[in-house]
XYZ file of C-alpha atoms in Angstrom:
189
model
C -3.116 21.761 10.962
C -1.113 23.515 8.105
C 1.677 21.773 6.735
C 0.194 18.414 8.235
C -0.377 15.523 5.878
C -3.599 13.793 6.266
C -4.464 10.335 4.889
C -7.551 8.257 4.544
C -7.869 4.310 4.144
C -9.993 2.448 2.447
C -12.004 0.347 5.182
C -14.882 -1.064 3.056
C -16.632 -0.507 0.044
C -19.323 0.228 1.741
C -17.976 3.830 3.012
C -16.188 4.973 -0.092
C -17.906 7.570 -1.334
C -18.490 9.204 2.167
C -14.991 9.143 2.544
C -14.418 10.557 -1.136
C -16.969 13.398 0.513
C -14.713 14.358 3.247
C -11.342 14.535 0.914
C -13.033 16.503 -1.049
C -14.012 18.955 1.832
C -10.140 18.475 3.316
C -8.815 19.687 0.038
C -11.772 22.618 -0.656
C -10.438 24.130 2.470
C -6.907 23.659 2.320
C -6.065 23.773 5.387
C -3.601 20.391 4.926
C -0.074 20.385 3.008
C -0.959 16.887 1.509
C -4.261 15.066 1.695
C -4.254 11.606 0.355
C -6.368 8.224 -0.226
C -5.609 4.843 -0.416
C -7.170 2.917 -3.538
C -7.525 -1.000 -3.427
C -6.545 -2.930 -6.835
C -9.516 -5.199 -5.796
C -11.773 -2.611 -6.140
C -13.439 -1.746 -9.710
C -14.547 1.554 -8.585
C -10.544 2.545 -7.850
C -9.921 3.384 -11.412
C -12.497 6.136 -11.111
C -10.963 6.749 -7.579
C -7.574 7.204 -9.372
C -9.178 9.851 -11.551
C -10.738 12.016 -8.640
C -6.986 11.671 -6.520
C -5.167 13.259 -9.964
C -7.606 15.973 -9.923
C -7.596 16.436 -6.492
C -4.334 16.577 -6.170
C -4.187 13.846 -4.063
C -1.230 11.361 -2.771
C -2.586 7.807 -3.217
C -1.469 4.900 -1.691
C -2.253 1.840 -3.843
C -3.322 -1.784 -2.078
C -4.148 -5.152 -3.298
C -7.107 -4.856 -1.048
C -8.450 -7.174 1.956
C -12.268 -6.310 1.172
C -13.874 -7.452 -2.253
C -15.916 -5.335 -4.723
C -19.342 -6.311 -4.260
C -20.054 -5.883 -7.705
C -16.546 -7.393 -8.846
C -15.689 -10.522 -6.081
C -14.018 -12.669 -8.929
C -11.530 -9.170 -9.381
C -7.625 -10.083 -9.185
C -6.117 -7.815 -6.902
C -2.385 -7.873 -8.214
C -3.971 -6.886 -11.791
C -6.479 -4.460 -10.422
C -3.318 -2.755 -8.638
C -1.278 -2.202 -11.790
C -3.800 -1.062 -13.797
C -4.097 1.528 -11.055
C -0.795 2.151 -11.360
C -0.542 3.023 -15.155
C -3.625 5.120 -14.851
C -1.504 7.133 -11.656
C 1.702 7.066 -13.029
C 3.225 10.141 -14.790
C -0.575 11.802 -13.533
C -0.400 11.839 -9.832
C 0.887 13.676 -7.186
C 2.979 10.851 -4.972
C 1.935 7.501 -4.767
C 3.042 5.246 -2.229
C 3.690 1.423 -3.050
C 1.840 -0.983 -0.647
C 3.244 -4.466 -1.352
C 4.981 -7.301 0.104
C 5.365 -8.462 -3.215
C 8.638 -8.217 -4.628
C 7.984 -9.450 -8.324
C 4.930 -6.944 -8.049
C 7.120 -4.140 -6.918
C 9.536 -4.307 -9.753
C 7.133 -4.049 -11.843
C 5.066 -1.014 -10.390
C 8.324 0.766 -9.398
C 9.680 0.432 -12.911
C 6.076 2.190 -14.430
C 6.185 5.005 -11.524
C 9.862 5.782 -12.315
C 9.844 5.698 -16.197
C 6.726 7.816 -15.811
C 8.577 10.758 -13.441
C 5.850 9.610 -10.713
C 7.224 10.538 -6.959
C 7.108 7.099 -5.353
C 7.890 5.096 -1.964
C 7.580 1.462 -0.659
C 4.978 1.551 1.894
C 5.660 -2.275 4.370
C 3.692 -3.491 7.255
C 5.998 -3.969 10.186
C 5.723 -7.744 11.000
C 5.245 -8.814 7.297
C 8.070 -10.232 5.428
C 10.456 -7.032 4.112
C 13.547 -8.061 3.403
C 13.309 -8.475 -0.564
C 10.972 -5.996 -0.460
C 13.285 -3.479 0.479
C 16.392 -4.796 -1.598
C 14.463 -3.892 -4.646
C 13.074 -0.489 -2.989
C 17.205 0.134 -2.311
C 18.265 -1.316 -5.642
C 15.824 1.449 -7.666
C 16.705 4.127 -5.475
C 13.048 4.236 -3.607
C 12.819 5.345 0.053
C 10.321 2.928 2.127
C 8.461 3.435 5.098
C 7.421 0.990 7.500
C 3.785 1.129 9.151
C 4.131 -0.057 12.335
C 0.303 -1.462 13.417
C -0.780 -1.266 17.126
C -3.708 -1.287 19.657
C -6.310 -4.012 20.290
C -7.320 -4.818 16.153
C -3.746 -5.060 15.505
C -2.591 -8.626 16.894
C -5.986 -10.218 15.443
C -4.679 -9.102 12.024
C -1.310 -10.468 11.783
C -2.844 -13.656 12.825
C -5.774 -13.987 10.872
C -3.496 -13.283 7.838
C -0.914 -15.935 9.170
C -3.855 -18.226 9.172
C -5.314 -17.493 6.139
C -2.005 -17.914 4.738
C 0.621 -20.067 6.404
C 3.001 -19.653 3.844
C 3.593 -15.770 5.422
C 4.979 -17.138 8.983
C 7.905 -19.268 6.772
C 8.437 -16.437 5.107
C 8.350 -14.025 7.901
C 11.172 -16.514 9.733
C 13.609 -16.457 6.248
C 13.909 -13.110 6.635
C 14.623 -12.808 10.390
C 17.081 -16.247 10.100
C 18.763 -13.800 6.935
C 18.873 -10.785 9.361
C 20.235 -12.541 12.637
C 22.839 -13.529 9.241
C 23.842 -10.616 7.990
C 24.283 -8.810 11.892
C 26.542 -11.592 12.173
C 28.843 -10.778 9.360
C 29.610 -7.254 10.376
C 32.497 -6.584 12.403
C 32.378 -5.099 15.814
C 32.237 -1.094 16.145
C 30.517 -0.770 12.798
């Protein structure tokens, strides 16, 4: 397992502190080159989260969130995930950048970066990425694309497009700009 990066999600509220015990453990014994946790914005307790990953030493990915706080349900997940930001940035190890968001990724990018803060894009393959990734490109951020599969993976996609229809226009804008721009370029390029 050494030099093998580990990473654990946030899948409820509900588990969070068990699975704060077992990063804890993971780094105690070392035997991983990077051990990290994802923190939702829509989570309250994710500022204290953000605290334990910097002393850890942790990678975090940062999340609006899909799961309320229980304590918190009325808690705006695009402010909840930059004030995790400023309390990561310039502190933490690496944080990767979970948005679809492209207004919300300027402005995250643009704290991590003018704090020093090792950063990348982190997309879900089937989401919209195209402006996404222009900004990611345009501030010199890699980006890597998580690419969802098995039996829970198809009842995601369309329970989010259902939730919100506005995500299948914009999924088909960006494959009507990418048929587009294949298009354009000449043959043998």
């Amino acid at each position: 397992s050494e030099g093998i990066p580990i990473h654990l999600d946030s899948l409820g509220h509900r588990w969070a502190e068990s699975t704060w015990s077992l990063l804890e453990d993971l780094v105690r014994r070392g035997s991983y080159a990077m051990v990290g946790c994802t923190l939702p914005g829509r989570w309250r307790r994710s500022l204290d989260d953000a605290r334990r990953a910097i002393e850890l030493g942790l990678s975090a990915r940062v999340v609006k969130g899909e799961w309320q706080d229980p304590d918190d349900p009325g808690r705006d997940p695009s402010s909840g995930f930059l004030e995790l930001i400023d309390r990561l940035a310039g502190r933490a190890r690496h944080v990767g950048v979970a948005t679809h968001d492209p207004e919300l990724l300027v402005r995250t990018l643009d704290r991590l970066l003018g704090a020093g803060t090792s950063c990348e894009l982190e997309l879900l393959y089937g989401l919209p990425a195209r402006r996404p990734l222009e900004v990611a490109r345009r501030l010199g951020v890699p980006a890597r694309i998580y690419v969802g599969y098995g039996r829970g993976y198809l009842p995601y996609v369309v329970g989010k497009a259902i939730e919100r229809p506005w995500l299948i226009w914009w999924l088909l804008k960006d494959v009507c700009a990418g048929a587009a721009r294949r298009r354009r370029v000449p043959a043998g390029v």
